Each structure stands twice: as structure tokens, then as C-alpha cells.
PDB file of C-alpha atoms and ligand atoms in Angstrom:
ATOM      1  CA  UNK A 294     107.201 157.443 153.487  1.00 48.00           C
ATOM      2  CA  UNK A 295     109.854 155.809 154.937  1.00 53.00           C
ATOM      3  CA  UNK A 296     111.497 157.433 157.867  1.00 58.00           C
ATOM      4  CA  UNK A 297     114.977 158.802 156.824  1.00 51.00           C
ATOM      5  CA  UNK A 298     117.277 157.012 159.323  1.00 63.00           C
ATOM      6  CA  UNK A 299     116.129 154.006 159.341  1.00 63.00           C
ATOM      7  CA  UNK A 300     116.219 154.107 155.333  1.00 55.00           C
ATOM      8  CA  UNK A 301     119.590 154.620 156.012  1.00 56.00           C
ATOM      9  CA  UNK A 302     120.366 151.665 158.363  1.00 81.00           C
ATOM     10  CA  UNK A 303     118.439 149.259 156.306  1.00 92.00           C
ATOM     11  CA  UNK A 304     120.572 148.202 152.764  1.00 93.00           C
ATOM     12  CA  UNK A 305     118.389 146.553 150.229  1.00 95.00           C
ATOM     13  CA  UNK A 306     121.532 146.005 147.892  1.00 95.00           C
ATOM     14  CA  UNK A 307     122.795 143.562 151.198  1.00 95.00           C
ATOM     15  CA  UNK A 308     120.285 141.496 150.022  1.00 97.00           C
ATOM     16  CA  UNK A 309     122.769 139.094 147.447  1.00 97.00           C
ATOM     17  CA  UNK A 310     121.561 136.271 145.188  1.00 98.00           C
ATOM     18  CA  UNK A 311     123.842 133.772 145.814  1.00 98.00           C
ATOM     19  CA  UNK A 312     123.764 130.122 144.098  1.00 98.00           C
ATOM     20  CA  UNK A 313     123.525 126.671 145.997  1.00 98.00           C
ATOM     21  CA  UNK A 314     126.252 124.665 144.513  1.00 97.00           C
ATOM     22  CA  UNK A 315     125.725 120.953 145.823  1.00 97.00           C
ATOM     23  CA  UNK A 316     126.352 117.754 143.368  1.00 98.00           C
ATOM     24  CA  UNK A 317     123.256 116.917 144.781  1.00 98.00           C
ATOM     25  CA  UNK A 318     120.907 119.681 142.604  1.00 98.00           C
ATOM     26  CA  UNK A 319     123.460 119.362 139.572  1.00 98.00           C
ATOM     27  CA  UNK A 320     122.045 115.516 139.638  1.00 98.00           C
ATOM     28  CA  UNK A 321     119.072 116.644 139.531  1.00 98.00           C
ATOM     29  CA  UNK A 322     119.336 118.592 137.127  1.00 98.00           C
ATOM     30  CA  UNK A 323     118.182 122.071 138.990  1.00 98.00           C
ATOM     31  CA  UNK A 324     119.208 125.681 140.811  1.00 98.00           C
ATOM     32  CA  UNK A 325     119.136 126.664 143.577  1.00 98.00           C
ATOM     33  CA  UNK A 326     119.809 130.286 144.332  1.00 98.00           C
ATOM     34  CA  UNK A 327     119.199 132.009 147.894  1.00 98.00           C
ATOM     35  CA  UNK A 328     117.774 135.531 148.289  1.00 98.00           C
ATOM     36  CA  UNK A 329     120.037 136.595 151.610  1.00 98.00           C
ATOM     37  CA  UNK A 330     117.163 138.509 152.920  1.00 97.00           C
ATOM     38  CA  UNK A 331     119.273 138.348 156.651  1.00 95.00           C
ATOM     39  CA  UNK A 332     121.776 140.529 155.560  1.00 95.00           C
ATOM     40  CA  UNK A 333     119.713 144.126 154.847  1.00 95.00           C
ATOM     41  CA  UNK A 334     120.782 144.767 158.427  1.00 93.00           C
ATOM     42  CA  UNK A 335     122.604 143.153 161.668  1.00 89.00           C
ATOM     43  CA  UNK A 336     119.514 142.990 164.001  1.00 91.00           C
ATOM     44  CA  UNK A 337     116.376 143.673 161.682  1.00 92.00           C
ATOM     45  CA  UNK A 338     116.757 140.915 159.419  1.00 83.00           C
ATOM     46  CA  UNK A 339     115.071 139.708 157.026  1.00 91.00           C
ATOM     47  CA  UNK A 340     111.603 139.285 156.836  1.00 95.00           C
ATOM     48  CA  UNK A 341     110.915 141.041 159.756  1.00 96.00           C
ATOM     49  CA  UNK A 342     111.617 144.511 158.588  1.00 96.00           C
ATOM     50  CA  UNK A 343     109.228 144.624 155.344  1.00 97.00           C
ATOM     51  CA  UNK A 344     106.756 143.398 157.513  1.00 97.00           C
ATOM     52  CA  UNK A 345     107.176 146.072 159.741  1.00 97.00           C
ATOM     53  CA  UNK A 346     107.739 148.986 157.835  1.00 95.00           C
ATOM     54  CA  UNK A 347     104.100 149.645 156.905  1.00 97.00           C
ATOM     55  CA  UNK A 348     102.975 149.496 160.516  1.00 97.00           C
ATOM     56  CA  UNK A 349     105.378 152.580 161.324  1.00 95.00           C
ATOM     57  CA  UNK A 350     104.525 154.286 158.044  1.00 95.00           C
ATOM     58  CA  UNK A 351     100.658 154.278 159.520  1.00 96.00           C
ATOM     59  CA  UNK A 352     102.547 154.471 163.276  1.00 97.00           C
ATOM     60  CA  UNK A 353     104.281 158.050 162.267  1.00 95.00           C
ATOM     61  CA  UNK A 354     101.007 159.682 159.995  1.00 96.00           C
ATOM     62  CA  UNK A 355      98.985 158.442 163.065  1.00 97.00           C
ATOM     63  CA  UNK A 356     100.900 160.937 165.470  1.00 97.00           C
ATOM     64  CA  UNK A 357     101.720 157.460 168.095  1.00 97.00           C
ATOM     65  CA  UNK A 358     104.303 157.650 170.239  1.00 98.00           C
ATOM     66  CA  UNK A 359     105.172 154.614 169.633  1.00 98.00           C
ATOM     67  CA  UNK A 360     105.259 150.351 168.919  1.00 98.00           C
ATOM     68  CA  UNK A 361     102.461 147.942 170.583  1.00 97.00           C
ATOM     69  CA  UNK A 362     104.046 143.940 169.900  1.00 97.00           C
ATOM     70  CA  UNK A 363     104.122 140.681 171.525  1.00 97.00           C
ATOM     71  CA  UNK A 364     106.324 137.978 170.858  1.00 96.00           C
ATOM     72  CA  UNK A 365     108.517 135.036 172.984  1.00 95.00           C
ATOM     73  CA  UNK A 366     111.780 135.614 174.532  1.00 95.00           C
ATOM     74  CA  UNK A 367     113.802 134.324 171.833  1.00 94.00           C
ATOM     75  CA  UNK A 368     111.635 136.777 169.183  1.00 95.00           C
ATOM     76  CA  UNK A 369     112.883 137.841 165.865  1.00 95.00           C
ATOM     77  CA  UNK A 370     110.076 140.081 165.614  1.00 96.00           C
ATOM     78  CA  UNK A 371     110.342 141.504 168.925  1.00 97.00           C
ATOM     79  CA  UNK A 372     113.811 142.367 168.504  1.00 96.00           C
ATOM     80  CA  UNK A 373     113.179 143.763 164.918  1.00 96.00           C
ATOM     81  CA  UNK A 374     110.470 146.475 166.873  1.00 97.00           C
ATOM     82  CA  UNK A 375     112.915 147.082 169.689  1.00 96.00           C
ATOM     83  CA  UNK A 376     115.936 147.973 167.570  1.00 95.00           C
ATOM     84  CA  UNK A 377     113.414 149.963 164.608  1.00 95.00           C
ATOM     85  CA  UNK A 378     112.121 151.847 167.409  1.00 96.00           C
ATOM     86  CA  UNK A 379     114.916 152.719 168.767  1.00 94.00           C
ATOM     87  CA  UNK A 380     116.333 154.331 165.638  1.00 92.00           C
ATOM     88  CA  UNK A 381     113.246 156.002 165.073  1.00 92.00           C
ATOM     89  CA  UNK A 382     113.503 157.690 168.218  1.00 93.00           C
ATOM     90  CA  UNK A 383     109.898 155.980 169.269  1.00 96.00           C
ATOM     91  CA  UNK A 384     108.561 154.474 172.103  1.00 97.00           C
ATOM     92  CA  UNK A 385     108.963 150.017 172.312  1.00 98.00           C
ATOM     93  CA  UNK A 386     106.114 147.634 174.315  1.00 98.00           C
ATOM     94  CA  UNK A 387     106.615 144.650 173.467  1.00 98.00           C
ATOM     95  CA  UNK A 388     104.690 141.736 176.174  1.00 97.00           C
ATOM     96  CA  UNK A 389     106.471 138.505 176.298  1.00 97.00           C
ATOM     97  CA  UNK A 390     105.318 135.194 176.273  1.00 96.00           C
ATOM     98  CA  UNK A 391     105.957 133.742 179.578  1.00 96.00           C
ATOM     99  CA  UNK A 392     106.266 134.883 183.474  1.00 96.00           C
ATOM    100  CA  UNK A 393     109.638 137.152 183.738  1.00 97.00           C
ATOM    101  CA  UNK A 394     112.563 134.489 183.732  1.00 96.00           C
ATOM    102  CA  UNK A 395     115.342 135.370 186.969  1.00 96.00           C
ATOM    103  CA  UNK A 396     118.171 135.247 183.997  1.00 94.00           C
ATOM    104  CA  UNK A 397     116.934 136.470 180.406  1.00 96.00           C
ATOM    105  CA  UNK A 398     117.585 135.851 177.789  1.00 93.00           C
ATOM    106  CA  UNK A 399     120.411 136.999 175.532  1.00 93.00           C
ATOM    107  CA  UNK A 400     116.996 138.457 173.289  1.00 95.00           C
ATOM    108  CA  UNK A 401     115.336 140.317 176.139  1.00 97.00           C
ATOM    109  CA  UNK A 402     118.461 141.852 177.184  1.00 96.00           C
ATOM    110  CA  UNK A 403     118.944 143.166 173.880  1.00 95.00           C
ATOM    111  CA  UNK A 404     115.252 144.431 173.168  1.00 97.00           C
ATOM    112  CA  UNK A 405     115.839 145.779 176.836  1.00 97.00           C
ATOM    113  CA  UNK A 406     118.786 147.935 175.923  1.00 96.00           C
ATOM    114  CA  UNK A 407     116.864 149.051 173.358  1.00 96.00           C
ATOM    115  CA  UNK A 408     114.436 150.485 175.830  1.00 97.00           C
ATOM    116  CA  UNK A 409     111.557 148.416 175.146  1.00 98.00           C
ATOM    117  CA  UNK A 410     109.064 147.873 177.787  1.00 98.00           C
ATOM    118  CA  UNK A 411     108.640 144.604 178.074  1.00 98.00           C
ATOM    119  CA  UNK A 412     105.378 143.606 179.663  1.00 97.00           C
ATOM    120  CA  UNK A 413     105.393 139.280 180.746  1.00 97.00           C
ATOM    121  CA  UNK A 414     102.635 137.479 180.477  1.00 96.00           C
ATOM    122  CA  UNK A 415     101.435 133.758 181.246  1.00 94.00           C
ATOM    123  CA  UNK A 416     102.104 131.537 178.310  1.00 93.00           C
ATOM    124  CA  UNK A 417      98.180 130.762 178.964  1.00 94.00           C
ATOM    125  CA  UNK A 418      97.126 134.551 178.571  1.00 93.00           C
ATOM    126  CA  UNK A 419      99.522 134.825 175.805  1.00 94.00           C
ATOM    127  CA  UNK A 420      97.601 132.190 173.815  1.00 91.00           C
ATOM    128  CA  UNK A 421      94.047 134.715 173.591  1.00 92.00           C
ATOM    129  CA  UNK A 422      95.933 137.296 171.507  1.00 91.00           C
ATOM    130  CA  UNK A 423      91.968 139.580 171.107  1.00 89.00           C
ATOM    131  CA  UNK A 424      91.923 139.685 174.523  1.00 92.00           C
ATOM    132  CA  UNK A 425      95.546 141.061 175.243  1.00 92.00           C
ATOM    133  CA  UNK A 426      94.688 143.077 172.372  1.00 93.00           C
ATOM    134  CA  UNK A 427      91.546 144.591 174.533  1.00 91.00           C
ATOM    135  CA  UNK A 428      93.908 144.570 177.775  1.00 90.00           C
ATOM    136  CA  UNK A 429      96.619 146.692 176.510  1.00 92.00           C
ATOM    137  CA  UNK A 430      96.127 148.657 173.258  1.00 87.00           C
ATOM    138  CA  UNK A 431      93.470 150.312 175.282  1.00 88.00           C
ATOM    139  CA  UNK A 432      96.057 151.296 177.837  1.00 92.00           C
ATOM    140  CA  UNK A 433      98.650 152.303 175.341  1.00 97.00           C
ATOM    141  CA  UNK A 434      96.246 153.936 172.938  1.00 96.00           C
ATOM    142  CA  UNK A 435      99.099 156.530 172.352  1.00 97.00           C
ATOM    143  CA  UNK A 436     101.124 153.434 170.765  1.00 98.00           C
ATOM    144  CA  UNK A 437     100.135 151.458 167.576  1.00 97.00           C
ATOM    145  CA  UNK A 438      99.516 147.703 168.040  1.00 97.00           C
ATOM    146  CA  UNK A 439     101.157 145.431 165.442  1.00 97.00           C
ATOM    147  CA  UNK A 440     100.065 142.246 165.784  1.00 96.00           C
ATOM    148  CA  UNK A 441     101.880 138.640 166.648  1.00 94.00           C
ATOM    149  CA  UNK A 442     104.987 138.001 163.404  1.00 92.00           C
ATOM    150  CA  UNK A 443     103.418 141.481 161.743  1.00 95.00           C
ATOM    151  CA  UNK A 444     100.511 139.473 160.590  1.00 96.00           C
ATOM    152  CA  UNK A 445      97.914 142.575 159.359  1.00 96.00           C
ATOM    153  CA  UNK A 446      97.490 143.705 155.765  1.00 96.00           C
ATOM    154  CA  UNK A 447     100.205 146.342 156.199  1.00 97.00           C
ATOM    155  CA  UNK A 448     102.520 143.292 156.776  1.00 98.00           C
ATOM    156  CA  UNK A 449     101.741 141.322 153.748  1.00 98.00           C
ATOM    157  CA  UNK A 450     102.236 144.825 151.581  1.00 98.00           C
ATOM    158  CA  UNK A 451     105.579 145.192 152.903  1.00 97.00           C
ATOM    159  CA  UNK A 452     106.303 141.015 152.362  1.00 98.00           C
ATOM    160  CA  UNK A 453     105.047 141.967 148.866  1.00 98.00           C
ATOM    161  CA  UNK A 454     107.987 143.942 147.927  1.00 97.00           C
ATOM    162  CA  UNK A 455     110.940 140.852 148.533  1.00 98.00           C
ATOM    163  CA  UNK A 456     110.747 139.852 145.476  1.00 98.00           C
ATOM    164  CA  UNK A 457     111.000 143.118 144.249  1.00 97.00           C
ATOM    165  CA  UNK A 458     115.173 142.192 145.086  1.00 98.00           C
ATOM    166  CA  UNK A 459     115.051 139.125 142.381  1.00 98.00           C
ATOM    167  CA  UNK A 460     114.751 139.021 138.852  1.00 98.00           C
ATOM    168  CA  UNK A 461     111.427 137.085 139.343  1.00 97.00           C
ATOM    169  CA  UNK A 462     111.395 135.504 135.942  1.00 97.00           C
ATOM    170  CA  UNK A 463     113.889 133.854 136.287  1.00 98.00           C
ATOM    171  CA  UNK A 464     112.414 131.253 138.919  1.00 98.00           C
ATOM    172  CA  UNK A 465     109.904 128.731 138.074  1.00 98.00           C
ATOM    173  CA  UNK A 466     109.467 127.702 141.564  1.00 98.00           C
ATOM    174  CA  UNK A 467     109.906 130.281 145.199  1.00 98.00           C
ATOM    175  CA  UNK A 468     109.855 128.603 149.101  1.00 98.00           C
ATOM    176  CA  UNK A 469     109.922 129.674 152.422  1.00 98.00           C
ATOM    177  CA  UNK A 470     109.322 129.074 155.707  1.00 98.00           C
ATOM    178  CA  UNK A 471     105.920 130.397 156.678  1.00 98.00           C
ATOM    179  CA  UNK A 472     104.558 130.939 160.868  1.00 97.00           C
ATOM    180  CA  UNK A 473     101.906 132.902 160.410  1.00 96.00           C
ATOM    181  CA  UNK A 474     102.113 132.983 156.072  1.00 98.00           C
ATOM    182  CA  UNK A 475     102.291 136.499 155.999  1.00 98.00           C
ATOM    183  CA  UNK A 476     105.491 136.954 154.564  1.00 98.00           C
ATOM    184  CA  UNK A 477     104.393 134.194 152.291  1.00 98.00           C
ATOM    185  CA  UNK A 478     100.984 135.750 151.538  1.00 98.00           C
ATOM    186  CA  UNK A 479     103.239 138.684 150.348  1.00 98.00           C
ATOM    187  CA  UNK A 480     104.968 136.445 147.940  1.00 98.00           C
ATOM    188  CA  UNK A 481     102.031 134.984 146.248  1.00 98.00           C
ATOM    189  CA  UNK A 482     100.461 138.148 145.816  1.00 98.00           C
ATOM    190  CA  UNK A 483     104.068 139.661 144.237  1.00 98.00           C
ATOM    191  CA  UNK A 484     104.711 136.008 142.196  1.00 98.00           C
ATOM    192  CA  UNK A 485     103.717 135.645 138.659  1.00 97.00           C
ATOM    193  CA  UNK A 486     100.638 133.049 139.045  1.00 96.00           C
ATOM    194  CA  UNK A 487     102.630 130.372 136.212  1.00 97.00           C
ATOM    195  CA  UNK A 488     105.322 130.372 138.870  1.00 98.00           C
ATOM    196  CA  UNK A 489     104.756 127.808 141.876  1.00 98.00           C
ATOM    197  CA  UNK A 490     105.038 128.933 145.762  1.00 98.00           C
ATOM    198  CA  UNK A 491     105.875 126.842 148.049  1.00 98.00           C
ATOM    199  CA  UNK A 492     105.488 127.475 152.406  1.00 98.00           C
ATOM    200  CA  UNK A 493     107.264 125.021 154.582  1.00 98.00           C
ATOM    201  CA  UNK A 494     105.525 125.673 158.109  1.00 98.00           C
ATOM    202  CA  UNK A 495     107.698 125.326 161.003  1.00 98.00           C
ATOM    203  CA  UNK A 496     104.809 124.687 163.148  1.00 96.00           C
ATOM    204  CA  UNK A 497     102.825 121.553 164.216  1.00 96.00           C
ATOM    205  CA  UNK A 498      99.452 122.081 162.160  1.00 96.00           C
ATOM    206  CA  UNK A 499      97.487 118.970 162.530  1.00 94.00           C
ATOM    207  CA  UNK A 500      94.558 119.406 159.560  1.00 94.00           C
ATOM    208  CA  UNK A 501      96.232 119.818 157.151  1.00 92.00           C
ATOM    209  CA  UNK A 502      92.993 120.745 154.644  1.00 90.00           C
ATOM    210  CA  UNK A 503      91.880 122.916 156.886  1.00 92.00           C
ATOM    211  CA  UNK A 504      94.119 125.310 159.472  1.00 95.00           C
ATOM    212  CA  UNK A 505      94.503 128.843 159.787  1.00 94.00           C
ATOM    213  CA  UNK A 506      97.810 129.117 157.902  1.00 97.00           C
ATOM    214  CA  UNK A 507      95.542 128.215 154.734  1.00 96.00           C
ATOM    215  CA  UNK A 508      92.741 130.487 155.343  1.00 96.00           C
ATOM    216  CA  UNK A 509      95.035 133.104 155.626  1.00 97.00           C
ATOM    217  CA  UNK A 510      96.742 132.878 152.671  1.00 97.00           C
ATOM    218  CA  UNK A 511      93.276 132.196 150.624  1.00 97.00           C
ATOM    219  CA  UNK A 512      91.589 135.094 151.832  1.00 97.00           C
ATOM    220  CA  UNK A 513      95.038 137.886 150.868  1.00 97.00           C
ATOM    221  CA  UNK A 514      95.961 136.217 147.543  1.00 96.00           C
ATOM    222  CA  UNK A 515      94.211 134.441 144.150  1.00 96.00           C
ATOM    223  CA  UNK A 516      96.994 132.552 143.317  1.00 97.00           C
ATOM    224  CA  UNK A 517      96.309 129.018 142.070  1.00 96.00           C
ATOM    225  CA  UNK A 518      99.089 127.045 142.208  1.00 97.00           C
ATOM    226  CA  UNK A 519     100.752 127.035 145.508  1.00 97.00           C
ATOM    227  CA  UNK A 520     101.168 124.452 148.604  1.00 97.00           C
ATOM    228  CA  UNK A 521     101.905 123.786 152.188  1.00 97.00           C
ATOM    229  CA  UNK A 522     104.365 121.288 152.665  1.00 97.00           C
ATOM    230  CA  UNK A 523     104.433 119.232 155.826  1.00 96.00           C
ATOM    231  CA  UNK A 524     106.490 116.831 157.771  1.00 94.00           C
ATOM    232  CA  UNK A 525     109.566 119.358 157.751  1.00 97.00           C
ATOM    233  CA  UNK A 526     108.379 120.815 161.083  1.00 96.00           C
ATOM    234  CA  UNK A 527     110.911 118.764 163.566  1.00 96.00           C
ATOM    235  CA  UNK A 528     108.150 117.917 165.909  1.00 95.00           C
ATOM    236  CA  UNK A 529     106.625 122.234 166.164  1.00 96.00           C
ATOM    237  CA  UNK A 530     107.194 125.450 166.496  1.00 95.00           C
ATOM    238  CA  UNK A 531     110.889 125.806 167.987  1.00 95.00           C
ATOM    239  CA  UNK A 532     111.331 122.360 168.280  1.00 96.00           C
ATOM    240  CA  UNK A 533     114.764 120.775 166.781  1.00 96.00           C
ATOM    241  CA  UNK A 534     116.198 117.536 166.348  1.00 96.00           C
ATOM    242  CA  UNK A 535     120.035 116.454 166.543  1.00 97.00           C
ATOM    243  CA  UNK A 536     119.634 115.852 163.041  1.00 97.00           C
ATOM    244  CA  UNK A 537     118.755 119.332 162.170  1.00 98.00           C
ATOM    245  CA  UNK A 538     121.509 121.192 164.139  1.00 98.00           C
ATOM    246  CA  UNK A 539     123.699 118.760 162.368  1.00 98.00           C
ATOM    247  CA  UNK A 540     122.449 119.668 158.226  1.00 98.00           C
ATOM    248  CA  UNK A 541     122.695 123.429 159.880  1.00 98.00           C
ATOM    249  CA  UNK A 542     126.158 122.824 160.274  1.00 97.00           C
ATOM    250  CA  UNK A 543     126.706 120.815 157.442  1.00 98.00           C
ATOM    251  CA  UNK A 544     125.245 123.429 155.460  1.00 98.00           C
ATOM    252  CA  UNK A 545     127.395 125.767 156.929  1.00 97.00           C
ATOM    253  CA  UNK A 546     130.363 123.668 156.353  1.00 97.00           C
ATOM    254  CA  UNK A 547     129.635 123.343 152.932  1.00 97.00           C
ATOM    255  CA  UNK A 548     127.885 126.407 151.426  1.00 97.00           C
ATOM    256  CA  UNK A 549     128.597 129.169 154.132  1.00 95.00           C
ATOM    257  CA  UNK A 550     125.570 129.714 154.812  1.00 97.00           C
ATOM    258  CA  UNK A 551     124.335 130.374 158.245  1.00 96.00           C
ATOM    259  CA  UNK A 552     120.772 129.621 159.404  1.00 97.00           C
ATOM    260  CA  UNK A 553     118.500 129.153 161.775  1.00 96.00           C
ATOM    261  CA  UNK A 554     117.108 125.868 163.795  1.00 97.00           C
ATOM    262  CA  UNK A 555     113.303 127.250 164.447  1.00 97.00           C
ATOM    263  CA  UNK A 556     112.977 128.677 160.418  1.00 97.00           C
ATOM    264  CA  UNK A 557     115.544 128.488 158.238  1.00 98.00           C
ATOM    265  CA  UNK A 558     117.110 125.291 158.652  1.00 98.00           C
ATOM    266  CA  UNK A 559     114.053 123.606 158.703  1.00 98.00           C
ATOM    267  CA  UNK A 560     113.432 125.253 155.052  1.00 98.00           C
ATOM    268  CA  UNK A 561     116.715 124.042 153.805  1.00 98.00           C
ATOM    269  CA  UNK A 562     116.660 121.168 154.980  1.00 98.00           C
ATOM    270  CA  UNK A 563     112.678 120.595 153.234  1.00 98.00           C
ATOM    271  CA  UNK A 564     114.886 121.801 149.711  1.00 98.00           C
ATOM    272  CA  UNK A 565     117.186 119.164 149.733  1.00 98.00           C
ATOM    273  CA  UNK A 566     114.768 116.227 150.465  1.00 98.00           C
ATOM    274  CA  UNK A 567     112.688 117.786 147.864  1.00 98.00           C
ATOM    275  CA  UNK A 568     115.375 117.522 145.791  1.00 98.00           C
ATOM    276  CA  UNK A 569     116.165 114.460 146.481  1.00 98.00           C
ATOM    277  CA  UNK A 570     112.852 112.857 146.274  1.00 98.00           C
ATOM    278  CA  UNK A 571     112.505 114.872 142.753  1.00 98.00           C
ATOM    279  CA  UNK A 572     110.050 117.035 144.026  1.00 98.00           C
ATOM    280  CA  UNK A 573     111.686 119.379 141.481  1.00 98.00           C
ATOM    281  CA  UNK A 574     110.815 118.967 138.064  1.00 98.00           C
ATOM    282  CA  UNK A 575     114.244 118.371 135.884  1.00 98.00           C
ATOM    283  CA  UNK A 576     114.786 122.147 134.659  1.00 98.00           C
ATOM    284  CA  UNK A 577     113.343 123.896 137.995  1.00 98.00           C
ATOM    285  CA  UNK A 578     115.068 126.836 139.130  1.00 98.00           C
ATOM    286  CA  UNK A 579     113.821 127.866 142.697  1.00 98.00           C
ATOM    287  CA  UNK A 580     114.463 130.770 144.644  1.00 98.00           C
ATOM    288  CA  UNK A 581     114.615 129.914 148.385  1.00 98.00           C
ATOM    289  CA  UNK A 582     113.876 133.109 150.840  1.00 98.00           C
ATOM    290  CA  UNK A 583     116.630 133.171 153.324  1.00 98.00           C
ATOM    291  CA  UNK A 584     114.346 135.106 155.383  1.00 97.00           C
ATOM    292  CA  UNK A 585     116.926 135.774 158.021  1.00 94.00           C
ATOM    293  CA  UNK A 586     116.496 135.915 161.588  1.00 90.00           C
ATOM    294  CA  UNK A 587     119.169 133.453 163.895  1.00 91.00           C
ATOM    295  CA  UNK A 588     117.755 134.737 167.494  1.00 92.00           C
ATOM    296  CA  UNK A 589     116.415 131.395 168.514  1.00 93.00           C
ATOM    297  CA  UNK A 590     119.992 130.084 168.009  1.00 94.00           C
ATOM    298  CA  UNK A 591     120.935 131.992 171.572  1.00 93.00           C
ATOM    299  CA  UNK A 592     119.160 129.502 173.271  1.00 93.00           C
ATOM    300  CA  UNK A 593     121.235 126.538 171.619  1.00 94.00           C
ATOM    301  CA  UNK A 594     124.301 125.104 173.746  1.00 92.00           C
ATOM    302  CA  UNK A 595     128.015 127.512 173.294  1.00 89.00           C
ATOM    303  CA  UNK A 596     129.805 124.923 170.409  1.00 91.00           C
ATOM    304  CA  UNK A 597     126.049 123.067 169.397  1.00 94.00           C
ATOM    305  CA  UNK A 598     126.049 125.159 166.010  1.00 95.00           C
ATOM    306  CA  UNK A 599     130.047 125.450 164.461  1.00 94.00           C
ATOM    307  CA  UNK A 600     129.185 129.136 163.267  1.00 92.00           C
ATOM    308  CA  UNK A 601     128.037 132.303 165.519  1.00 82.00           C
ATOM    309  CA  UNK A 602     125.289 134.027 165.060  1.00 70.00           C
ATOM    310  CA  UNK A 603     123.898 137.653 165.385  1.00 54.00           C
ATOM    311  CA  UNK A 604     125.765 139.902 168.328  1.00 50.00           C
TER     312      UNK A 604
HETATM  313  C1  PLP B 710     108.892 135.642 162.054  1.00 74.20           C
HETATM  314  C2  PLP B 710     110.134 134.465 160.543  1.00 74.20           C
HETATM  315  C3  PLP B 710     109.734 134.085 159.785  1.00 74.20           C
HETATM  316  C4  PLP B 710     108.010 133.905 159.566  1.00 74.20           C
HETATM  317  O1  PLP B 710     107.162 134.403 158.612  1.00 74.20           O
HETATM  318  P1  PLP B 710     105.835 134.367 158.328  1.00 74.20           P
HETATM  319  O2  PLP B 710     105.366 135.976 157.667  1.00 74.20           O
HETATM  320  O3  PLP B 710     105.261 134.368 159.990  1.00 74.20           O
HETATM  321  O4  PLP B 710     104.953 133.224 157.933  1.00 74.20           O
HETATM  322  C5  PLP B 710     109.667 132.935 158.801  1.00 74.20           C
HETATM  323  N1  PLP B 710     111.513 133.042 158.909  1.00 74.20           N
HETATM  324  C6  PLP B 710     111.822 134.244 159.925  1.00 74.20           C
HETATM  325  C7  PLP B 710     113.477 133.968 159.465  1.00 74.20           C
HETATM  326  C8  PLP B 710     111.333 134.417 160.597  1.00 74.20           C
HETATM  327  O5  PLP B 710     112.474 135.293 161.206  1.00 74.20           O
END
């Protein structure tokens, strides 16, 4: 059961598939197509909707009065929660990383405008999600708890629906950005075992053999053919380099593709670098998931990017 208001406002038919036409890909004899999940809704963009939908279902079934979740001051996830709840006439509470700032970020202002109650939490405290959950879930017992980034069974279940938007058999490789890995787990569960699924971690991961992301992916799926490719995180989560910003501007100029520096900018920079280094064999048909979420760009100085993003 999907709530009616949102069915009307999230429009999956807007998630077009666009070919990235580039000399590099021609030279390497590969094709790269982009699934634009960023276009399904002006605010609830990309993978956040998919990861949220079954949480919303469960909350409504359990007759909760709202959703309770957590994230940073530029969180695509909290914005999706706030906007979704607003449309559903549900309440929402956001536990925000860091002390309350003197000046709210544009994203925080928007969360407040959607009626989200904001609970600012020191950065140290924010690190222990289990304690946060214990602390707040009891006080807000009539709210449905959603893990950070929608990482849960419900989140994975929703993310499995992303590939229903594409002619799945056309692709040899599917590539996406990965933070919690919830979206990637959904892709692993909904793709063929002959397809190669690649995640580009956007956070710094020191132990490449054994880390939370890999463990999560392995517990969620038995897909035999996937990799996490490191070295594209540009220093760490929400970190950036001048090279990344320049790349995003060039990508926009040449392909009219808007990206953000936290997730999709790193993903597309990785794709070009992998192609350059012959990672994709000749004849590969690559599907790149544009997972949406441009909020991070709102922390940049005016004019750093040549394109406009989320109002
Ligand atoms: C949240 C987010 C991701 C990360 O998704 P995970 O499921 O946590 O790996 C990727 N891209 C964008 C645009 C996001 O907002």
C-alpha cells in the first residue's frame, strides 16, 4: 500500500535513461547510460525515496504519528523524510549532527519549513547510533525510527525497485555511489549474477578487506560479482578537492548533468577514470545510477559551480 498523496507527487516516469556521449567512451568502445533517479521529485530526490518508502508503509501500518531519523546539516535523507512526512500529514523529528548553528544551513531552514522538529546533538554523541536510538526512540515512542541513510531491511527492499526503471538486460556493469551501501545492496539483490555491480565508496575506508560496508553487502546478498573500488573518495565523506569541482563543472558543460560533490560527483569522476584506465572491457554497457541528492552543494560558495541545484 502506498500512500496516495505521495504516489501523485513522486513521478517515477521522470527517471529517464540518458546516454553519456563522450569521445573517451567511443575510443574505449563502451557505452555509458545514466539512470536519472534525481528527476523523480524536486525535493525527495533519487535513492532516498526508494529507501524510505517501506519505512513509511510500516509507520502507517503501525499507526505511528511520524518518522524519527538522523543526519547532518546538509542531509539529503533528512530532507526526504521531512518533505515526505509533510506531504503525508505525518510529524517528523530529525536528530542533527553537531550543535545548533547560529545561522541555519539552507537545508536546515527547509527541514524546519516542512515542520521537522530538530534535535541538535554533539558530534561525539552522534557517533553512537545505538545509544542515540535508545535515548530518543523511547521519548518519541509514537514515531517510527528510521536508521541513518535509511539503512535497514526496508531500505534495501525499496532500493531493489530502482532497477525496475531500466531494461536491465542491456547492461554488463551497474555502478553507483555507496555510503551506507543500502542502495547497492538493493541493486545486488535485483540484478543478474552475470552482471558486475560496482560501488564507489564516498567515505574513507582504511581496511579494504574487512569493513562495515563489505560486511553489510555480504549479509544482504549472495551476488557473486561485485566490487567496491576505493581511491575515489577525495579525502573522505563530504570532502572535496578543486579537481572534483572542476570535473563537475566540465561534466555539466559537456553533458548537462548536474552532480553533487558528496556522492554523484565522485561517482562520475570514478567512471571517467576507470574508462581511461581500461577497467571496462571493450563492448561493456555500463549503467550509472544518478542517485540524486544535491543538498551538499548548498554548502559551496556562490559561483563555485556553474549550474543551479535544488532550491
Ligand atoms: C544517500 C545518498 C547515497 C548513498 O546511498 P547509500 O544507500 O547510503 O549507500 C548516494 N547518492 C546520493 C545522491 C545520496 O543522497
